[in-house]
């Protein structure tokens, strides 16, 4: 009888563990080497919109919806300091009317919003990611596969899904 109870509790415990591909990774785990590699790759794909106009960049994690967006933490954003770009926390962005431009609240200049929408491990050394960017009315969304090799996380495949 005890053996059956133990077996039943083990089965129920395993059933409670969701190992499906649809289980989302918590947003705080997006701020890892794979997340950094995905955002760095996304930055390399940004078009030169409005040349000569100063730009700022903001990183958000997960979905953007009517309730708002989840800004990346400052320590994660600081990983991109070597790029010499002006990063602002998404909390410091606001919508400028009449065309709903997302801009830096201080300067009112449009900002690139870099979204790490999805980050999902597919094995111990591979990841699937979905990222996107928006600037005024321009945008794009990209799906990527990442791989850890020799201790470095790299994008091994990327394809534009939609947008500019």
mmCIF file of N, CA, C and O in Angstrom, residues 31 71-80 87-92:
data_model
loop_
_atom_site.group_PDB
_atom_site.id
_atom_site.type_symbol
_atom_site.label_atom_id
_atom_site.label_comp_id
_atom_site.label_asym_id
_atom_site.label_seq_id
_atom_site.Cartn_x
_atom_site.Cartn_y
_atom_site.Cartn_z
ATOM 1 N N UNK A 31 17.183 38.012 -18.919
ATOM 2 C CA UNK A 31 18.385 38.833 -18.775
ATOM 3 C C UNK A 31 19.611 37.950 -18.536
ATOM 4 O O UNK A 31 20.265 38.017 -17.505
ATOM 5 N N UNK A 71 10.203 46.882 -18.428
ATOM 6 C CA UNK A 71 11.522 47.360 -18.817
ATOM 7 C C UNK A 71 12.618 46.398 -18.353
ATOM 8 O O UNK A 71 12.474 45.745 -17.317
ATOM 9 N N UNK A 72 13.684 46.319 -19.130
ATOM 10 C CA UNK A 72 14.855 45.562 -18.702
ATOM 11 C C UNK A 72 15.467 46.284 -17.506
ATOM 12 O O UNK A 72 15.334 47.508 -17.367
ATOM 13 N N UNK A 73 16.132 45.542 -16.663
ATOM 14 C CA UNK A 73 16.780 46.164 -15.511
ATOM 15 C C UNK A 73 18.007 46.947 -15.959
ATOM 16 O O UNK A 73 18.573 46.698 -17.033
ATOM 17 N N UNK A 74 18.428 47.882 -15.128
ATOM 18 C CA UNK A 74 19.621 48.666 -15.455
ATOM 19 C C UNK A 74 20.874 47.795 -15.577
ATOM 20 O O UNK A 74 21.674 48.007 -16.492
ATOM 21 N N UNK A 75 21.083 46.795 -14.699
ATOM 22 C CA UNK A 75 22.272 45.941 -14.884
ATOM 23 C C UNK A 75 22.287 45.229 -16.242
ATOM 24 O O UNK A 75 23.343 45.090 -16.857
ATOM 25 N N UNK A 76 21.109 44.783 -16.717
ATOM 26 C CA UNK A 76 21.072 44.138 -18.034
ATOM 27 C C UNK A 76 21.367 45.160 -19.125
ATOM 28 O O UNK A 76 22.163 44.903 -20.023
ATOM 29 N N UNK A 77 20.760 46.327 -19.049
ATOM 30 C CA UNK A 77 20.998 47.374 -20.040
ATOM 31 C C UNK A 77 22.464 47.792 -20.043
ATOM 32 O O UNK A 77 23.034 48.075 -21.103
ATOM 33 N N UNK A 78 23.099 47.789 -18.881
ATOM 34 C CA UNK A 78 24.519 48.175 -18.799
ATOM 35 C C UNK A 78 25.442 47.212 -19.540
ATOM 36 O O UNK A 78 26.578 47.565 -19.862
ATOM 37 N N UNK A 79 24.968 46.010 -19.843
ATOM 38 C CA UNK A 79 25.774 45.061 -20.627
ATOM 39 C C UNK A 79 26.061 45.593 -22.038
ATOM 40 O O UNK A 79 26.969 45.121 -22.708
ATOM 41 N N UNK A 80 25.284 46.578 -22.483
ATOM 42 C CA UNK A 80 25.414 47.111 -23.838
ATOM 43 C C UNK A 80 26.197 48.428 -23.879
ATOM 44 O O UNK A 80 26.225 49.102 -24.898
ATOM 45 N N UNK A 87 20.956 54.510 -23.914
ATOM 46 C CA UNK A 87 19.865 53.663 -23.453
ATOM 47 C C UNK A 87 19.100 54.384 -22.353
ATOM 48 O O UNK A 87 19.694 55.012 -21.484
ATOM 49 N N UNK A 88 17.774 54.293 -22.423
ATOM 50 C CA UNK A 88 16.912 54.852 -21.387
ATOM 51 C C UNK A 88 15.987 53.750 -20.892
ATOM 52 O O UNK A 88 15.626 52.842 -21.642
ATOM 53 N N UNK A 89 15.629 53.831 -19.641
ATOM 54 C CA UNK A 89 14.709 52.865 -19.066
ATOM 55 C C UNK A 89 13.336 53.082 -19.669
ATOM 56 O O UNK A 89 12.893 54.226 -19.833
ATOM 57 N N UNK A 90 12.643 52.020 -19.996
ATOM 58 C CA UNK A 90 11.319 52.118 -20.622
ATOM 59 C C UNK A 90 10.325 52.860 -19.745
ATOM 60 O O UNK A 90 9.331 53.386 -20.240
ATOM 61 N N UNK A 91 10.585 52.914 -18.450
ATOM 62 C CA UNK A 91 9.709 53.679 -17.562
ATOM 63 C C UNK A 91 9.775 55.172 -17.872
ATOM 64 O O UNK A 91 8.885 55.918 -17.499
ATOM 65 N N UNK A 92 10.841 55.605 -18.538
ATOM 66 C CA UNK A 92 11.021 57.022 -18.861
ATOM 67 C C UNK A 92 10.569 57.358 -20.274
ATOM 68 O O UNK A 92 10.961 58.383 -20.812
#
